[in-house]
Short mmCIF file of C-alpha atoms and ligand atoms in Angstrom, two decimals:
data_model
loop_
_atom_site.label_atom_id
_atom_site.label_comp_id
_atom_site.label_asym_id
_atom_site.label_seq_id
_atom_site.Cartn_x
_atom_site.Cartn_y
_atom_site.Cartn_z
CA UNK A 407 -20.06 5.87 -11.99
CA UNK A 408 -21.49 3.19 -9.65
CA UNK A 409 -24.84 1.60 -10.52
CA UNK A 410 -27.51 0.65 -8.00
CA UNK A 411 -27.25 -3.07 -8.65
CA UNK A 412 -26.44 -5.30 -5.66
CA UNK A 413 -23.05 -6.12 -7.19
CA UNK A 414 -22.05 -2.45 -7.47
CA UNK A 415 -18.48 -1.71 -6.45
CA UNK A 416 -17.98 -0.45 -2.91
CA UNK A 417 -17.66 3.31 -2.38
CA UNK A 418 -14.20 4.75 -2.89
CA UNK A 419 -13.33 5.16 0.77
CA UNK A 420 -14.38 1.59 1.51
CA UNK A 421 -12.26 0.41 -1.39
CA UNK A 422 -9.17 2.07 -0.01
CA UNK A 423 -9.56 -0.08 3.10
CA UNK A 424 -10.07 -3.26 1.14
CA UNK A 425 -6.99 -2.87 -1.03
CA UNK A 426 -3.79 -2.80 0.92
CA UNK A 427 -2.32 0.66 1.15
CA UNK A 428 0.89 1.95 2.66
CA UNK A 429 0.27 4.55 5.34
CA UNK A 430 1.42 8.13 4.96
CA UNK A 431 2.98 10.72 7.21
CA UNK A 432 0.76 13.78 7.20
CA UNK A 433 2.67 16.76 8.52
CA UNK A 434 0.77 19.82 9.66
CA UNK A 435 2.91 22.83 10.42
CA UNK A 436 2.04 26.42 11.13
CA UNK A 437 3.13 29.19 13.39
CA UNK A 438 1.66 28.78 16.85
CA UNK A 439 -1.89 30.20 16.83
CA UNK A 440 -2.72 29.66 13.15
CA UNK A 441 -5.23 26.90 13.84
CA UNK A 442 -3.10 23.80 13.43
CA UNK A 443 -4.04 22.26 16.77
CA UNK A 444 -7.78 22.69 16.15
CA UNK A 445 -7.46 21.11 12.72
CA UNK A 446 -5.29 18.28 14.03
CA UNK A 447 -7.78 17.47 16.81
CA UNK A 448 -10.69 17.49 14.39
CA UNK A 449 -8.90 15.22 11.92
CA UNK A 450 -8.14 12.74 14.68
CA UNK A 451 -11.75 12.85 15.91
CA UNK A 452 -13.43 12.54 12.51
CA UNK A 453 -11.06 10.31 10.58
CA UNK A 454 -10.63 6.79 11.89
CA UNK A 455 -7.59 6.03 9.76
CA UNK A 456 -5.11 8.54 11.08
CA UNK A 457 -3.34 8.49 14.44
CA UNK A 458 -1.19 11.07 16.12
CA UNK A 459 2.51 10.43 16.12
CA UNK A 460 3.38 11.12 19.75
CA UNK A 461 6.71 12.94 20.07
CA UNK A 462 9.17 12.77 22.92
CA UNK A 463 10.05 16.05 24.60
CA UNK A 464 12.16 17.41 27.44
CA UNK A 465 9.77 20.29 28.13
CA UNK A 466 7.72 20.15 31.33
CA UNK A 467 4.16 18.88 31.13
CA UNK A 468 1.47 21.60 30.94
CA UNK A 469 -1.78 21.41 32.91
CA UNK A 470 -4.19 19.06 31.18
CA UNK A 471 -1.52 17.20 29.24
CA UNK A 472 -1.17 13.46 29.57
CA UNK A 473 2.12 11.59 29.33
CA UNK A 474 2.01 9.19 26.38
CA UNK A 475 -0.96 10.95 24.78
CA UNK A 476 0.29 14.51 24.20
CA UNK A 477 3.98 13.70 24.42
CA UNK A 478 6.33 11.18 25.92
CA UNK A 479 7.77 13.48 28.57
CA UNK A 480 11.36 12.64 29.31
CA UNK A 481 14.58 13.97 30.83
CA UNK A 482 17.39 15.65 28.90
CA UNK A 483 19.65 12.71 29.73
CA UNK A 484 17.21 10.14 28.41
CA UNK A 485 16.51 12.22 25.30
CA UNK A 486 20.24 12.48 24.58
CA UNK A 487 20.59 8.72 25.01
CA UNK A 488 17.73 8.16 22.52
CA UNK A 489 19.45 10.48 20.03
CA UNK A 490 22.72 8.54 20.42
CA UNK A 491 20.90 5.23 19.97
CA UNK A 492 19.34 6.46 16.71
CA UNK A 493 15.82 6.09 18.06
CA UNK A 494 14.45 9.25 16.42
CA UNK A 495 13.32 9.76 12.85
CA UNK A 496 14.01 13.45 13.47
CA UNK A 497 14.52 15.76 16.41
CA UNK A 498 14.99 19.47 17.05
CA UNK A 499 15.43 22.11 19.73
CA UNK A 500 12.37 24.34 20.01
CA UNK A 501 11.91 27.07 22.66
CA UNK A 502 14.91 25.74 24.59
CA UNK A 503 13.61 22.17 24.78
CA UNK A 504 14.18 19.09 22.67
CA UNK A 505 11.47 17.39 20.65
CA UNK A 506 11.76 14.22 18.59
CA UNK A 507 9.76 11.65 16.63
CA UNK A 508 10.36 8.08 17.82
CA UNK A 509 11.14 5.77 14.92
CA UNK A 510 9.88 2.31 15.86
CA UNK A 511 6.10 2.74 15.94
CA UNK A 512 5.85 4.82 12.79
CA UNK A 513 7.91 2.50 10.61
CA UNK A 514 5.85 -0.57 11.53
CA UNK A 515 2.57 1.32 11.30
CA UNK A 516 3.25 2.67 7.81
CA UNK A 517 3.82 -0.85 6.50
CA UNK A 518 0.52 -1.90 8.01
CA UNK A 519 -1.37 0.95 6.38
CA UNK A 520 -1.63 3.28 9.36
CA UNK A 521 -1.54 7.01 8.61
CA UNK A 522 0.19 9.31 11.07
CA UNK A 523 -0.42 12.93 11.81
CA UNK A 524 2.60 15.03 12.77
CA UNK A 525 2.34 18.31 14.57
CA UNK A 526 5.95 19.38 14.08
CA UNK A 527 7.83 22.45 12.93
CA UNK A 528 9.66 23.10 9.66
CA UNK A 529 12.91 21.58 10.91
CA UNK A 530 11.20 18.29 11.68
CA UNK A 531 9.26 18.43 8.44
CA UNK A 532 12.46 18.90 6.45
CA UNK A 533 14.22 16.05 8.23
CA UNK A 534 11.29 13.65 7.75
CA UNK A 535 11.10 14.58 4.10
CA UNK A 536 14.80 13.90 3.63
CA UNK A 537 14.49 10.48 5.27
CA UNK A 538 11.13 9.24 4.03
CA UNK A 539 10.25 11.46 1.09
CA UNK A 540 7.73 9.11 -0.49
CA UNK A 541 5.74 8.69 2.72
CA UNK A 542 5.60 12.35 3.65
CA UNK A 543 2.88 14.90 2.82
CA UNK A 544 3.66 18.38 4.13
CA UNK A 545 0.88 20.88 4.76
CA UNK A 546 1.48 24.40 6.02
CA UNK A 547 -1.28 26.50 7.54
CA UNK A 548 -0.93 30.27 7.37
CA UNK A 549 -2.85 32.80 9.46
CA UNK A 550 -4.85 35.38 7.45
CA UNK A 551 -2.72 38.24 8.85
CA UNK A 552 -0.09 38.98 11.49
CA UNK A 553 -2.63 41.08 13.46
CA UNK A 554 -5.04 38.16 13.55
CA UNK A 555 -2.24 35.86 14.63
CA UNK A 556 -1.36 38.22 17.49
CA UNK A 557 -5.03 38.33 18.52
CA UNK A 558 -5.22 34.55 18.53
CA UNK A 559 -2.04 34.20 20.57
CA UNK A 560 -3.12 36.82 23.08
CA UNK A 561 -6.66 35.50 23.25
CA UNK A 562 -5.46 32.15 24.47
CA UNK A 563 -4.71 33.83 27.82
CA UNK A 564 -2.34 31.19 29.15
CA UNK A 565 1.00 32.74 28.22
CA UNK A 566 2.86 35.80 29.57
CA UNK A 567 3.55 38.90 27.42
CA UNK A 568 7.14 37.78 27.11
CA UNK A 569 6.14 34.34 25.86
CA UNK A 570 3.71 35.93 23.38
CA UNK A 571 6.44 38.24 22.07
CA UNK A 572 8.72 35.24 21.74
CA UNK A 573 6.05 33.29 19.87
CA UNK A 574 5.39 36.22 17.51
CA UNK A 575 9.05 36.28 16.68
CA UNK A 576 9.10 32.58 16.15
CA UNK A 577 5.91 32.78 14.08
CA UNK A 578 7.63 35.09 11.61
CA UNK A 579 10.58 32.71 11.43
CA UNK A 580 8.25 29.72 10.93
CA UNK A 581 6.27 31.51 8.20
CA UNK A 582 9.49 32.17 6.28
CA UNK A 583 9.69 28.42 5.61
CA UNK A 584 6.31 28.23 3.84
CA UNK A 585 7.94 27.22 0.56
CA UNK A 586 9.26 23.96 2.04
CA UNK A 587 5.76 22.47 1.99
CA UNK A 588 3.75 20.53 -0.58
CA UNK A 589 0.49 22.32 0.26
CA UNK A 590 -0.22 25.70 1.83
CA UNK A 591 -3.67 26.62 3.19
CA UNK A 592 -4.57 30.07 4.53
CA UNK A 593 -6.87 29.74 7.51
CA UNK A 594 -9.47 32.47 6.86
CA UNK A 595 -12.18 30.23 8.26
CA UNK A 596 -11.50 27.16 10.37
CA UNK A 597 -14.26 25.00 8.79
CA UNK A 598 -13.17 25.79 5.24
CA UNK A 599 -9.54 25.28 6.17
CA UNK A 600 -10.38 21.92 7.76
CA UNK A 601 -12.27 20.90 4.62
CA UNK A 602 -9.27 21.70 2.45
CA UNK A 603 -6.88 19.80 4.68
CA UNK A 604 -9.23 16.78 4.60
CA UNK A 605 -9.35 16.91 0.80
CA UNK A 606 -5.57 16.93 0.62
CA UNK A 607 -5.43 13.86 2.86
CA UNK A 608 -8.09 12.04 0.84
CA UNK A 609 -6.31 12.69 -2.45
CA UNK A 610 -2.90 11.71 -1.12
CA UNK A 611 -4.32 8.39 0.12
CA UNK A 612 -5.34 7.53 -3.42
CA UNK A 613 -1.86 7.98 -4.89
CA UNK A 614 -1.10 4.97 -7.02
CA UNK A 615 2.24 4.36 -5.36
CA UNK A 616 0.65 4.12 -1.91
CA UNK A 617 -1.98 1.62 -3.01
CA UNK A 618 0.22 -1.42 -2.75
CA UNK A 619 -2.75 -3.77 -3.17
CA UNK A 620 -3.42 -2.43 -6.68
CA UNK A 621 -0.94 -4.74 -8.38
CA UNK A 622 -2.80 -7.89 -7.33
CA UNK A 623 -6.17 -6.21 -7.80
CA UNK A 624 -5.42 -5.21 -11.38
CA UNK A 625 -3.84 -8.59 -12.12
CA UNK A 626 -7.09 -10.27 -10.99
CA UNK A 627 -9.13 -7.72 -12.92
CA UNK A 628 -7.24 -8.44 -16.12
CA UNK A 629 -7.24 -12.20 -15.61
CA UNK A 630 -10.87 -12.59 -14.55
CA UNK A 631 -12.45 -12.04 -17.96
CA UNK A 632 -11.26 -15.35 -19.39
P1 5GP B 913 4.70 22.76 22.28
O1 5GP B 913 5.77 22.74 23.34
O2 5GP B 913 3.96 24.06 22.25
O3 5GP B 913 3.79 21.55 22.39
O4 5GP B 913 5.43 22.62 20.86
C1 5GP B 913 6.40 23.53 20.52
C2 5GP B 913 6.84 23.28 19.09
O5 5GP B 913 7.53 22.04 18.96
C3 5GP B 913 5.71 23.25 18.08
O6 5GP B 913 6.06 24.13 17.02
C4 5GP B 913 5.68 21.83 17.61
O7 5GP B 913 5.29 21.78 16.26
C5 5GP B 913 7.12 21.41 17.77
N1 5GP B 913 7.26 19.96 17.91
C6 5GP B 913 6.49 19.12 18.63
N2 5GP B 913 6.91 17.85 18.51
C7 5GP B 913 7.98 17.87 17.67
C8 5GP B 913 8.85 16.85 17.14
O8 5GP B 913 8.74 15.65 17.40
N3 5GP B 913 9.82 17.29 16.29
C9 5GP B 913 9.97 18.59 15.95
N4 5GP B 913 10.94 18.89 15.12
N5 5GP B 913 9.17 19.58 16.43
C10 5GP B 913 8.19 19.23 17.27
#
């Protein structure tokens, strides 16, 4: 395609920043332990155009977590008040605690072309899709096997046997919702899985309907040849 002349068109990823584009909501779901967190962290580190959507939660902060970065940690009372005030795009009870996606930041950001990464479960994914279908891209990551999933959950070493058993049960329940996603990637190898997730994101960014600057661009293109 592009020639080597000085007037050659910019590379595709540069172009997508020049033309105005509506942001997208990139949802990564998986059972706990299937690699979602590793992939999410790597996407955030390597891709300058996507930011984490920080959820609110009533669960206690874990060691190493930072309020406002990992979650907005809040009380049950305050969470309930936010639900009543319609401040969440979606919310759900998970493991006995409430989790929700605050509306304000995401709605403004999408208009400005900011992409958001969501680390939420199938309930949240379904609710976001119902509300903002055209902005949502849903990716589900599957573990290669249940044995491997158990190994990964146990290997983490931070949770009790009871919590692990609970998570295994929940993992099976989460996996049963695999068909509510646009893309499904089996994580046999974390690097290959990350590559596939990145390709999905890159392709979704180029969807015609998201590239809101195309109308003017093509109008200029058509009009500029006299
Ligand atoms: P954790 O407490 O381990 O950080 O998260 C527990 C579960 O809650 C995970 O499955 C995570 O995907 C889900 N979760 C986190 N934030 C949200 C949210 O805003 N909405 C929904 N529906 N689920 C969430």
